[in-house]
Every structure is written in structure tokens, then in C-alpha cells.
mmCIF file of C-alpha atoms in Angstrom:
data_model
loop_
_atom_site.group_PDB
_atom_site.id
_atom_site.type_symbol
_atom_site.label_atom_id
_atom_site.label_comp_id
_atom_site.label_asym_id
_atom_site.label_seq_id
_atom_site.Cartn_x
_atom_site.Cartn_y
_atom_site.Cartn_z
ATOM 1 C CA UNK A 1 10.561 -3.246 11.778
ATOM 2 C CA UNK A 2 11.647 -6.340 9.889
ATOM 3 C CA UNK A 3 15.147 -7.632 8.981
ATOM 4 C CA UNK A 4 15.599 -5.363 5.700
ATOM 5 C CA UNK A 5 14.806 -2.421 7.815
ATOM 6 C CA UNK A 6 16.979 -3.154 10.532
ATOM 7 C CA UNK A 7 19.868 -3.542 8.124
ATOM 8 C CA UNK A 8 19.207 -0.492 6.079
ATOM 9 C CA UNK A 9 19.282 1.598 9.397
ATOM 10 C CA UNK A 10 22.476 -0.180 10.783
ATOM 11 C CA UNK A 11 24.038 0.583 6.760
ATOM 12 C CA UNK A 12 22.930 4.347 7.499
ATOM 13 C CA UNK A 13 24.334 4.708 11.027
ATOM 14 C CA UNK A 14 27.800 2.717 9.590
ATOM 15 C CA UNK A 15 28.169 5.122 6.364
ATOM 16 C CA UNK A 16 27.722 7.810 8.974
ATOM 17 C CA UNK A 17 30.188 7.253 11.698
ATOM 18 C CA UNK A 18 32.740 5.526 9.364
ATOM 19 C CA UNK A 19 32.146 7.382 5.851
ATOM 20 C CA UNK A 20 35.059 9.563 5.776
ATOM 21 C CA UNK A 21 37.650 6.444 6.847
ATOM 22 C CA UNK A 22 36.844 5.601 2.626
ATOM 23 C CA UNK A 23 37.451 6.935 -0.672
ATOM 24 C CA UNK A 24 33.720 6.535 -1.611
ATOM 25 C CA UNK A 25 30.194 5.972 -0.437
ATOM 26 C CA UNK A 26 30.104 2.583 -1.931
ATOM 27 C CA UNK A 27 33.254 1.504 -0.474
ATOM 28 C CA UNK A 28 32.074 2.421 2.897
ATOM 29 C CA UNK A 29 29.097 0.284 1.646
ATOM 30 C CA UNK A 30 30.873 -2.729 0.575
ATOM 31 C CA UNK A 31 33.135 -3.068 3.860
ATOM 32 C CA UNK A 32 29.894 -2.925 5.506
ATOM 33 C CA UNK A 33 28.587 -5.839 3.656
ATOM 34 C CA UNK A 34 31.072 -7.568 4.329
ATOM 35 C CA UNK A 35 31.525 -7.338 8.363
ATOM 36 C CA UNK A 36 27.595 -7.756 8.724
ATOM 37 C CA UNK A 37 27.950 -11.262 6.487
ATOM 38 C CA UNK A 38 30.464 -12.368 8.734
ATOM 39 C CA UNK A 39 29.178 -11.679 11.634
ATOM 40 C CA UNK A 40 25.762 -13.383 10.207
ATOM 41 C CA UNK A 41 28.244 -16.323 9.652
ATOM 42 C CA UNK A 42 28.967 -16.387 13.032
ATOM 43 C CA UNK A 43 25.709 -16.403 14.443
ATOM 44 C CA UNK A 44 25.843 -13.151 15.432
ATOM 45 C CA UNK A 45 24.142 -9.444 14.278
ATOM 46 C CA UNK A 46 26.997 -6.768 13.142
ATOM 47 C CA UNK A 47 26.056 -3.571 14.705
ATOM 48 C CA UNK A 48 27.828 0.093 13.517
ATOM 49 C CA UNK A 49 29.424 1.122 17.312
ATOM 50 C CA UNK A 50 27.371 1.238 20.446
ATOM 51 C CA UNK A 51 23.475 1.424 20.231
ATOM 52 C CA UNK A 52 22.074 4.081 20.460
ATOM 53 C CA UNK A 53 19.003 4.456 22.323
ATOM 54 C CA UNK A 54 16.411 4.510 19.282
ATOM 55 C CA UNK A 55 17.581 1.206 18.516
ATOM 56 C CA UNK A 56 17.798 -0.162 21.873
ATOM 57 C CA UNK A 57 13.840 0.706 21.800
ATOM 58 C CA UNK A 58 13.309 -1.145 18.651
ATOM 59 C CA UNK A 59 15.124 -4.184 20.054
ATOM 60 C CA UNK A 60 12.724 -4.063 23.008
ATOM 61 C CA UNK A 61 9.796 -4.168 20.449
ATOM 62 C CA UNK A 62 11.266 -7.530 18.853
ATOM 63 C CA UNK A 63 10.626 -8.859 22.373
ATOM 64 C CA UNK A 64 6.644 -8.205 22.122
ATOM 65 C CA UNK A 65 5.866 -11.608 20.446
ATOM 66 C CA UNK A 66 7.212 -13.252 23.121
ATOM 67 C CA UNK A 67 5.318 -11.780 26.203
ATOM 68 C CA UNK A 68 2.919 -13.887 27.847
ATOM 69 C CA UNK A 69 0.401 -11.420 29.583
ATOM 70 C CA UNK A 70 -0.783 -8.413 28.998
ATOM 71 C CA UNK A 71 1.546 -6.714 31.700
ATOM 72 C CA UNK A 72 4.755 -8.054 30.463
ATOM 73 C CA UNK A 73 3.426 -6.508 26.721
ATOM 74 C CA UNK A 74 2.899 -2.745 28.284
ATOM 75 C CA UNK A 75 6.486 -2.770 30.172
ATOM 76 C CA UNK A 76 7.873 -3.760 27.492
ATOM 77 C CA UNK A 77 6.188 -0.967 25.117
ATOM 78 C CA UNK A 78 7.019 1.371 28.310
ATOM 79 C CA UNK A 79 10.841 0.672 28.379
ATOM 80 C CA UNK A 80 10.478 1.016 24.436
ATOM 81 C CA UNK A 81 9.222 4.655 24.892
ATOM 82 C CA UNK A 82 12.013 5.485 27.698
ATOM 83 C CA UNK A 83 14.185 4.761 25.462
ATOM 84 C CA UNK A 84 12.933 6.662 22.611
ATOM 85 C CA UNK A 85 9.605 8.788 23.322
ATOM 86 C CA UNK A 86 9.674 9.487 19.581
ATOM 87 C CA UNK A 87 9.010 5.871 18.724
ATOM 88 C CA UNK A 88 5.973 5.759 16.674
ATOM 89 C CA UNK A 89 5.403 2.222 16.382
ATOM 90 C CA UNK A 90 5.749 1.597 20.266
ATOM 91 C CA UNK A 91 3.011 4.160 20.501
ATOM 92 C CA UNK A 92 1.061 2.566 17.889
ATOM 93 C CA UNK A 93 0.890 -0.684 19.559
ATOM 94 C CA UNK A 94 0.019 0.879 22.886
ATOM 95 C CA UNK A 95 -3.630 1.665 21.076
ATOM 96 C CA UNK A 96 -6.276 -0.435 21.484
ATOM 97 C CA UNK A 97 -7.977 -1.322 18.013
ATOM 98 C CA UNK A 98 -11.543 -2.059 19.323
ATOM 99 C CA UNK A 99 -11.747 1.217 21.262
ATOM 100 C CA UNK A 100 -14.214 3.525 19.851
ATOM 101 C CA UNK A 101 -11.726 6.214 20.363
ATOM 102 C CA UNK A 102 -9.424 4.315 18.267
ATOM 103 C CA UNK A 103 -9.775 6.671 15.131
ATOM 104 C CA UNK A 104 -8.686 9.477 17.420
ATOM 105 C CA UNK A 105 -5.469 8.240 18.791
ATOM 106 C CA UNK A 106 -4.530 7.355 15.390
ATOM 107 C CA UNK A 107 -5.512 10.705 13.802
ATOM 108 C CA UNK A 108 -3.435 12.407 17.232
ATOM 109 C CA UNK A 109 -1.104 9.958 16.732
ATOM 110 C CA UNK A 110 -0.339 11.108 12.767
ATOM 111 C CA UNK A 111 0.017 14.207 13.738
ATOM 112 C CA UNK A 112 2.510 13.735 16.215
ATOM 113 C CA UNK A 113 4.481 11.772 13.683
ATOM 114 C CA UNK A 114 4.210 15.214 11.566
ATOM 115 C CA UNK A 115 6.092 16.868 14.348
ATOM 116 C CA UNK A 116 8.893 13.715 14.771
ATOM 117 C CA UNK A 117 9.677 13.795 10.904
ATOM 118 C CA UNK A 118 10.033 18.206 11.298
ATOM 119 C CA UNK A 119 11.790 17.508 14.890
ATOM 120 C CA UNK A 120 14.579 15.278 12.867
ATOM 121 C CA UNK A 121 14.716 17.496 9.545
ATOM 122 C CA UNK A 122 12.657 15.235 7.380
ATOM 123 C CA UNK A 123 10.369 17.410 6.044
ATOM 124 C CA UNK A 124 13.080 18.548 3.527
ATOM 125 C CA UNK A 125 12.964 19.129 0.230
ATOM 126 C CA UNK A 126 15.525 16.140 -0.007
ATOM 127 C CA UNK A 127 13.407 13.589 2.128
ATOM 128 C CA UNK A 128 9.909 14.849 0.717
ATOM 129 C CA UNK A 129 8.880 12.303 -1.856
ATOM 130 C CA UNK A 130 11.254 9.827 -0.902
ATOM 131 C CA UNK A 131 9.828 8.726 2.062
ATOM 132 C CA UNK A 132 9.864 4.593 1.833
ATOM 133 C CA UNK A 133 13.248 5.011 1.051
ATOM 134 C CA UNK A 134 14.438 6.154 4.431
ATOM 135 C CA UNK A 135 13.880 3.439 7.198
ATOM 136 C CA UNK A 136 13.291 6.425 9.820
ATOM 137 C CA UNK A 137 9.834 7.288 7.805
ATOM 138 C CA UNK A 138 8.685 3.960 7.482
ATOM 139 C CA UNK A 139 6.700 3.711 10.785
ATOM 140 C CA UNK A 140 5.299 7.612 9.818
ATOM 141 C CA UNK A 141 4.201 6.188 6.899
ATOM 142 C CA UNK A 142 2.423 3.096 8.186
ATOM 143 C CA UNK A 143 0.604 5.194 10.830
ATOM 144 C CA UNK A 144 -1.084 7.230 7.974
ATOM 145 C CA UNK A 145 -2.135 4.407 6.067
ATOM 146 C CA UNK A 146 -3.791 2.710 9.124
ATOM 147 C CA UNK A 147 -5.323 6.353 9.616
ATOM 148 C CA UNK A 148 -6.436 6.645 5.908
ATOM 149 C CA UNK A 149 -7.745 2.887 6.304
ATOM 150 C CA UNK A 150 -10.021 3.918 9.538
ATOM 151 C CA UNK A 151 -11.638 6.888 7.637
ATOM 152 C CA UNK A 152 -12.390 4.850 4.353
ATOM 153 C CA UNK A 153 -13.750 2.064 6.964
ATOM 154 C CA UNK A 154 -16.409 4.985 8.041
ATOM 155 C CA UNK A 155 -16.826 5.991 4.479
ATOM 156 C CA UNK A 156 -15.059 9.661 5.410
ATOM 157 C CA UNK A 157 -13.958 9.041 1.620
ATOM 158 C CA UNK A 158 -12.804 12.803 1.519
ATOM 159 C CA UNK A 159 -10.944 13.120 4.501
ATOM 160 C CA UNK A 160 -9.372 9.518 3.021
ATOM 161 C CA UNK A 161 -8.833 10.779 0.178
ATOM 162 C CA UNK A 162 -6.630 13.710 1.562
ATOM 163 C CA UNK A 163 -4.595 11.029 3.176
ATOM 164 C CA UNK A 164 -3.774 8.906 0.445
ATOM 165 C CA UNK A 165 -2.679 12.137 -1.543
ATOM 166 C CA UNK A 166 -0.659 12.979 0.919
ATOM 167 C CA UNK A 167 1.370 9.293 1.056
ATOM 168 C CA UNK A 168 1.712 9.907 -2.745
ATOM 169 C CA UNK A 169 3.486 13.263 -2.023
ATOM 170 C CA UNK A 170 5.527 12.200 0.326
ATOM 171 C CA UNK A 171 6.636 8.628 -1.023
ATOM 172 C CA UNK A 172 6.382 8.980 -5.319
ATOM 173 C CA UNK A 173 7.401 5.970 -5.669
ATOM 174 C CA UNK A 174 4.712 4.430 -3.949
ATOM 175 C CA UNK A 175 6.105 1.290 -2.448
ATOM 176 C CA UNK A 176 2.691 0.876 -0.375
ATOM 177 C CA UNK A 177 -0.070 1.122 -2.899
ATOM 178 C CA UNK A 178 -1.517 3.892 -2.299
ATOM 179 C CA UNK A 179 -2.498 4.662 -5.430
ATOM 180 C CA UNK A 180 -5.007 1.904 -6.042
ATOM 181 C CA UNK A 181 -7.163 2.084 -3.084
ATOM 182 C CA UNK A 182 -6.930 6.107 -4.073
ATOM 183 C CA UNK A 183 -8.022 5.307 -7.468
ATOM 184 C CA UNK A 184 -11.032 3.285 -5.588
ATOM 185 C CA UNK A 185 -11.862 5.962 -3.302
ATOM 186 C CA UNK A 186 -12.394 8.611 -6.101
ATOM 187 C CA UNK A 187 -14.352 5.902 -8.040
ATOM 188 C CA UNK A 188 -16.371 6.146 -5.037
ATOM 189 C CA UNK A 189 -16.563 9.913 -4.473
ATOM 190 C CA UNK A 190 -17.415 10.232 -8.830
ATOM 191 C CA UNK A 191 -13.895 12.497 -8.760
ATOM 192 C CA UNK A 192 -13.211 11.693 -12.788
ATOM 193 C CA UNK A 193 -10.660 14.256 -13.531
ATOM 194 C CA UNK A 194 -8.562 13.299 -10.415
ATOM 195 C CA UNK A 195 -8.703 9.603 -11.166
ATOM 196 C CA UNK A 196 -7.664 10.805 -14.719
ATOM 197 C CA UNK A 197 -4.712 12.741 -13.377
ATOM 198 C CA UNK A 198 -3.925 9.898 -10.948
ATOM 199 C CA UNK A 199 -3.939 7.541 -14.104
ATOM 200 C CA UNK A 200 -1.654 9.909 -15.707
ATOM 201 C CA UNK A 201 0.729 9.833 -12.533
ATOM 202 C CA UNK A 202 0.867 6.100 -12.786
ATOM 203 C CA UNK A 203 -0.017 5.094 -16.177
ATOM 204 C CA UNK A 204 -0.205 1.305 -15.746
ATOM 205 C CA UNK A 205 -2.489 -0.907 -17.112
ATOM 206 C CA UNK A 206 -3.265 -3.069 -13.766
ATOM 207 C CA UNK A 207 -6.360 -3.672 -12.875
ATOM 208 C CA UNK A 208 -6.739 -1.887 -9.763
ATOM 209 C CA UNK A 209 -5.784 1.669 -12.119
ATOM 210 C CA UNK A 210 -8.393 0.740 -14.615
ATOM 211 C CA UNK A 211 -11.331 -1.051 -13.206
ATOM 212 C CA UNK A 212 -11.948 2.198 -11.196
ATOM 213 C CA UNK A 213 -11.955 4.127 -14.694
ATOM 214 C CA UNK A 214 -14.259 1.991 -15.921
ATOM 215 C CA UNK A 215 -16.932 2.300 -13.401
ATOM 216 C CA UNK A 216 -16.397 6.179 -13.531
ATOM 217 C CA UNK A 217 -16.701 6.190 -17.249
ATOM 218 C CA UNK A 218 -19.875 4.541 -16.868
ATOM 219 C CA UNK A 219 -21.597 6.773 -13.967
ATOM 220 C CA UNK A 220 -20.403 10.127 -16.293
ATOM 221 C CA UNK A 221 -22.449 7.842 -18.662
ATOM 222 C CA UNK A 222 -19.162 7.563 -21.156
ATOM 223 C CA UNK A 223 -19.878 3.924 -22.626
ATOM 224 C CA UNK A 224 -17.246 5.070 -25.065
ATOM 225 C CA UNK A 225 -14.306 6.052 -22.524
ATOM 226 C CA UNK A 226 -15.590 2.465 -20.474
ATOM 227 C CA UNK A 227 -14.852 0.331 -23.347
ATOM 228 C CA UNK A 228 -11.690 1.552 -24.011
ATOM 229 C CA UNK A 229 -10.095 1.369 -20.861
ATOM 230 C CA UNK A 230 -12.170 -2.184 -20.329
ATOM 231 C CA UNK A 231 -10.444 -3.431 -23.810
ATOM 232 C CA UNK A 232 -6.703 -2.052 -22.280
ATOM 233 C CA UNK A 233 -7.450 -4.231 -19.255
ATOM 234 C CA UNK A 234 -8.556 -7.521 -20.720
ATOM 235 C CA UNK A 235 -5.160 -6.965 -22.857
ATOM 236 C CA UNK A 236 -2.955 -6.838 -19.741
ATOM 237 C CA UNK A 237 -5.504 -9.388 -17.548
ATOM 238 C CA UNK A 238 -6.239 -12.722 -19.808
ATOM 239 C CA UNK A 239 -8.276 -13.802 -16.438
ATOM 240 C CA UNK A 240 -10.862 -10.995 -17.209
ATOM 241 C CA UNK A 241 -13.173 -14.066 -18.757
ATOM 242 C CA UNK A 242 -12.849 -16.042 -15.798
ATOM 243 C CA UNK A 243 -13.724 -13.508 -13.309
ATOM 244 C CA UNK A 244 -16.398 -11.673 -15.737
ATOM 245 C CA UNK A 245 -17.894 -14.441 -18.027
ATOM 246 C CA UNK A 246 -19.651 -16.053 -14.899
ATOM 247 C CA UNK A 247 -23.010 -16.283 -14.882
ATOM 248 C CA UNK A 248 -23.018 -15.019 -11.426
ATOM 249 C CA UNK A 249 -20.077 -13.013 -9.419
ATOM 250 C CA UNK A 250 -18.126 -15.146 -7.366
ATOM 251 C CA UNK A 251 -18.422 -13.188 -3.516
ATOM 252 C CA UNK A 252 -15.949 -15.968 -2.043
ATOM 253 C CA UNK A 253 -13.534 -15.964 -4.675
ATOM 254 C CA UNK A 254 -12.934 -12.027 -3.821
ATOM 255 C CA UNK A 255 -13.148 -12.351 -0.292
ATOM 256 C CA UNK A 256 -10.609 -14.760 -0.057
ATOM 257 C CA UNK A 257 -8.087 -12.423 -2.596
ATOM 258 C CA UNK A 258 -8.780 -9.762 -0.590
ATOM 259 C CA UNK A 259 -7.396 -11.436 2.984
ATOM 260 C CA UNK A 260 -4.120 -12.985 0.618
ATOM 261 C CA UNK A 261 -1.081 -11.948 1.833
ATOM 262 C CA UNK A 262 -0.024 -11.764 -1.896
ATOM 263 C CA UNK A 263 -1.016 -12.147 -5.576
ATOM 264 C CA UNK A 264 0.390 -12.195 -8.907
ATOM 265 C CA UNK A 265 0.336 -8.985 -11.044
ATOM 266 C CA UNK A 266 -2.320 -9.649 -13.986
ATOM 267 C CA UNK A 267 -3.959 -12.471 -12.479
ATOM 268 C CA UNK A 268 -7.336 -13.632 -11.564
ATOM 269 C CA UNK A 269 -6.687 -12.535 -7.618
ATOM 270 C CA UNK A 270 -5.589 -9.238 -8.465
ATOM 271 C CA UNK A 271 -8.616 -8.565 -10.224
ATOM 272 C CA UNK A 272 -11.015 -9.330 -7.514
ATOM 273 C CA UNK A 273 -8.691 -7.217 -5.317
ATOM 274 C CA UNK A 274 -9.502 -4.313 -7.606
ATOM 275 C CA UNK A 275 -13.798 -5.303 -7.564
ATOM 276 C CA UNK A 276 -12.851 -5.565 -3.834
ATOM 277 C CA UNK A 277 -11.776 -1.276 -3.459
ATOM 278 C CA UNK A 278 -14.764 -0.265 -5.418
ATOM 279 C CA UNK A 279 -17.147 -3.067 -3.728
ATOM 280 C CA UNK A 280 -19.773 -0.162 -2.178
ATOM 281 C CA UNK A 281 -20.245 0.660 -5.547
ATOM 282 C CA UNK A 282 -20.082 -2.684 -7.745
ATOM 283 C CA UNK A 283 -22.494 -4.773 -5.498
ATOM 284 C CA UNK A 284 -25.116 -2.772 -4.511
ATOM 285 C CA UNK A 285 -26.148 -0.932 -7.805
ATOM 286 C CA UNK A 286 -29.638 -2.918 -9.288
ATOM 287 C CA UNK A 287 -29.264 -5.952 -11.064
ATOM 288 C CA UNK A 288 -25.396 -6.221 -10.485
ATOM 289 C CA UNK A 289 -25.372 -3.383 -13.360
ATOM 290 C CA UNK A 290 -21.555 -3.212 -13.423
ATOM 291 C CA UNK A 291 -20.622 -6.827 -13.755
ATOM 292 C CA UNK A 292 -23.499 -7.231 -16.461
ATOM 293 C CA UNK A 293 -22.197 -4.955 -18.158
ATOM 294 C CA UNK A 294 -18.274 -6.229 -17.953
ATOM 295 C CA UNK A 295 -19.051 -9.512 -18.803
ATOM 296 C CA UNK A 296 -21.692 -7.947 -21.861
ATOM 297 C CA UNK A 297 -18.402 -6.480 -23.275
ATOM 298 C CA UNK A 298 -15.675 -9.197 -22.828
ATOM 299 C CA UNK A 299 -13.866 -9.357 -26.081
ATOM 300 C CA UNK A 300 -15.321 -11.854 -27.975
ATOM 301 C CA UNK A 301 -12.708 -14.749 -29.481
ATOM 302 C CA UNK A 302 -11.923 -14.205 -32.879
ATOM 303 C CA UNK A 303 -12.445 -17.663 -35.130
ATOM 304 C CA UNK A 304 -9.442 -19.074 -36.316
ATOM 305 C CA UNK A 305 -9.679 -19.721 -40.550
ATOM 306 C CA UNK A 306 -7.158 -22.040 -40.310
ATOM 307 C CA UNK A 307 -8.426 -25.185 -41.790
ATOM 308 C CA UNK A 308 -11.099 -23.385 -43.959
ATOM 309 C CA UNK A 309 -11.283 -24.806 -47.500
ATOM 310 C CA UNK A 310 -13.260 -22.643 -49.736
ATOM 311 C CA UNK A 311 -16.645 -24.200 -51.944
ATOM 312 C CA UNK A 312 -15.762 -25.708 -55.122
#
């Protein structure tokens, strides 16, 4: 949980206990503001009352980059789980990653979050859709998009598929992306009229919404419905030339994108982030068909007339 989480969860647990003591919501916020800033003036971290056990477990999880063996990490994840048994990120990092088993105790593991969110009335119609914006989802949420991540990873694009879907239903908004690996997965799984309705759900032009489109025009064999979406993105994405005007496709270049931390919206890295969700499919068709075919159709520069002098 980082800093902006623990803050929104000590904001929740003040407006809670101390609510009614103000005339409004956002005076309740305000005077919480304020004694957290002073205390953080101080040195110090304001906290809303006593802790309660959930977030003594969490502060025994900020503890696990500092263990220096491998016991000292599991009693610290085992104190963690006293504390709160329904911690889902202390039970997270008590899986091991390289274990063959390790798609199983994350799909047991999502559905035991199921029953945490319905064990603490979260499955309401209030919190449904909303879900990144209540800190106690978060970890729910990040469980099922490791889980979704492990099936694509074994090309199980359908049961993927089912997950993503599911993080769009339960967070709109979105905050996590899912929506452009989904758009990626049903490039993959030749699902046009969901990627359409997807598109529709999130009608941006970004690169990882339409480069997915494009290749999915092209398999239903719609050069038409390809070129239109191809002309939105190069409108959006000025880097489309530099990516898709090489004489050969740059591997590194979207390797190294793809293990960024970051990028900038409309830029040259977020484009190879998009080739990188549908890279089963753009590599390994013959003769690099796709990218021939992208950098065949770049919008050609229009000449400028300025400067022309007509024959006399």
C-alpha cells in the first residue's frame, strides 16, 4: 500500500469516527487535512484514534523491505495475517512466483478475495464499479490483474479475457488499464464486435485502443475499416513515422518500452507498448505482414506550394 493509500484509508476511518462532530463532509475533510499536515510537520504520521488491527497488519508489511532472511520475511507476513487473516496482500506475498502451482494459489487466492469484498459489504450496488476508488479494494483488484496476467502468460486468452471484463465492471473508471491489454487480448482471440463495443466504452484515440482495431480490421479482411482507424491514430500519434517508416521493426526499442515504468500519452513508447499486447500476432505472421502494411499506409506529407511561382 503506498503513501496515497495509507492516507485515503486514515481520511475514511477519520470522516467515520469524527463525521458527525461537523456541519459537513468536507469540513470533517478539511480539519483532517489539516492535523495530518501538522503532524507531517512534526515528523510524525497523524493517525484517526487507536489502530485498529487491519492497519496494524499493513504496518507490519511496510517492515518487509527491511528483513534480512527469509525467516524474518515469513514472521513478519505471519504476524501480518494474525492481525488481519483477511489481508490479501500479506497472502499474496506469502506465494511463491516460480512455483508451478503458482497460477493456482492466485486463482484460489481471487476467489477468496470474492468472499472478503461480500464478507465487508462491497459487493454493493454502491461499491460495484467504483472499485479503485475505495482503498479497501485496491489489493482485490491487484490480485485479479496478476491472475488475468498468469492466464494471458499461458495464452488462456478466454479465461483472460473474462478477467479483464470483470476489472472493467467492477472499476469503470479504469485506473489500471485494463482496457488496453483487453483490447489486445480480443485482437488475439479475432473477437471484432467486442473490441468494437470496448472501443465504444472508451472511445479514445490512443494507440493501445486502435492498433488492436487495426489488426482486427485486417484479419476480417476490412482494408477499408484498417485505414480509417490507422489514419485516426497517426492524427493523435505524430511518432507513427518513426516507429512505422523503418525499414525494419525495431525489437529493442519495444522491449525496452515495454519494461518502462512510464511513458508519455501519444508518444513513440506508447506505441510500441501497444505492438507489445498484440506481439503473438504482429511478429510471427509471414513477411512481418502487419508492419508492411502500417508503414505501406503512413500518410504521406502533403507538399507545401508556398514558394511556387507559376510559368510565364
Amino acid at each position: 500500500m503506498d503513501e496515497m493509500e495509507k492516507m485515503m484509508k486514515q481520511l475514511n476511518n477519520f470522516v467515520k469516527k469524527h463525521g458527525e462532530e461537523y456541519d459537513s463532509v468536507e469540513e470533517a475533510i478539511d480539519a483532517f487535512m489539516k492535523l495530518s499536515n501538522e503532524a507531517s510537520a512534526k515528523g510524525a504520521t497523524f493517525t484517526a484514534g487507536e489502530l485498529t488491527d487491519a492497519e496494524k497488519a499493513i504496518e507490519e508489511l511496510e517492515k518487509l523491505e527491511f528483513a534480512t532472511s527469509e525467516r524474518e520475511y515469513a514472521a513478519i507476513l505471519e504476524r501480518a495475517l494474525k492481525l488481519d487473516p483477511d489481508n490479501l496482500e500479506a497472502r499474496l506475498y506469502q506465494l511463491n512466483p516460480e512455483s508451478l502451482e503458482f497460477i493456482h494459489e492466485i486463482k484460489k487466492l481471487e476467489a477468496f478475495g470474492k468472499t472478503v469484498m461480500q464478507k465487508h459489504g462491497l459487493d454493493d450496488e454502491e461499491s460495484i464499479g467504483n472499485y479503485w476508488g475505495i482503498v479497501e479494494t485496491r489489493a482485490y483488484m491487484r490480485v485479479k490483474a496478476l491472475y488475468a496476467e498468469e492466464l494471458q502468460k499461458r495464452r488462456m486468452f478466454t479465461a483472460a479475457a473474462r478477467e479483464y471484463e470483470d476489472m472493467l465492471r467492477l472499476s469503470v473508471g479504469d485506473n489500471m488499464g485494463a482496457r488496453y491489454i483487453l483490447m489486445g487480448v480480443y485482437c488475439q482471440l479475432e473477437q471484432l464486435e467486442k473490441a468494437k463495443e470496448l472501443y465504444q466504452r472508451y472511445p479514445e484515440t490512443s494507440a493501445q485502443m486502435l492498433l488492436p482495431l487495426i489488426l482486427l480490421s485486417l484479419k476480417y479482411d476490412d482494408e477499408l475499416s484498417a485505414k480509417r482507424y490507422y489514419k485516426d491514430l497517426q492524427k493523435e500519434n505524430k511518432s507513427c513515422k518513426k516507429v512505422f517508416g523503418r525499414r525494419e521493426f525495431d525489437v529493442e526499442s519495444m522491449f525496452d518500452a515495454a519494461e518502462a515504468s512510464d511513458y508519455l500519452a501519444d508518444s513513440e513508447e506508447e506505441l510500441y507498448i501497444a505492438i507489445s499486447n498484440v506481439m503473438a500476432d504482429f511478429a510471427v505472421v509471414l513477411d512481418m505482414y502487419y508492419y508492411e502494411w502500417l508503414k505501406k499506409n503512413l500518410i504521406k506529407p502533403t507538399a507545401s506550394r508556398k514558394g511556387i511561382q507559376k510559368k510565364k
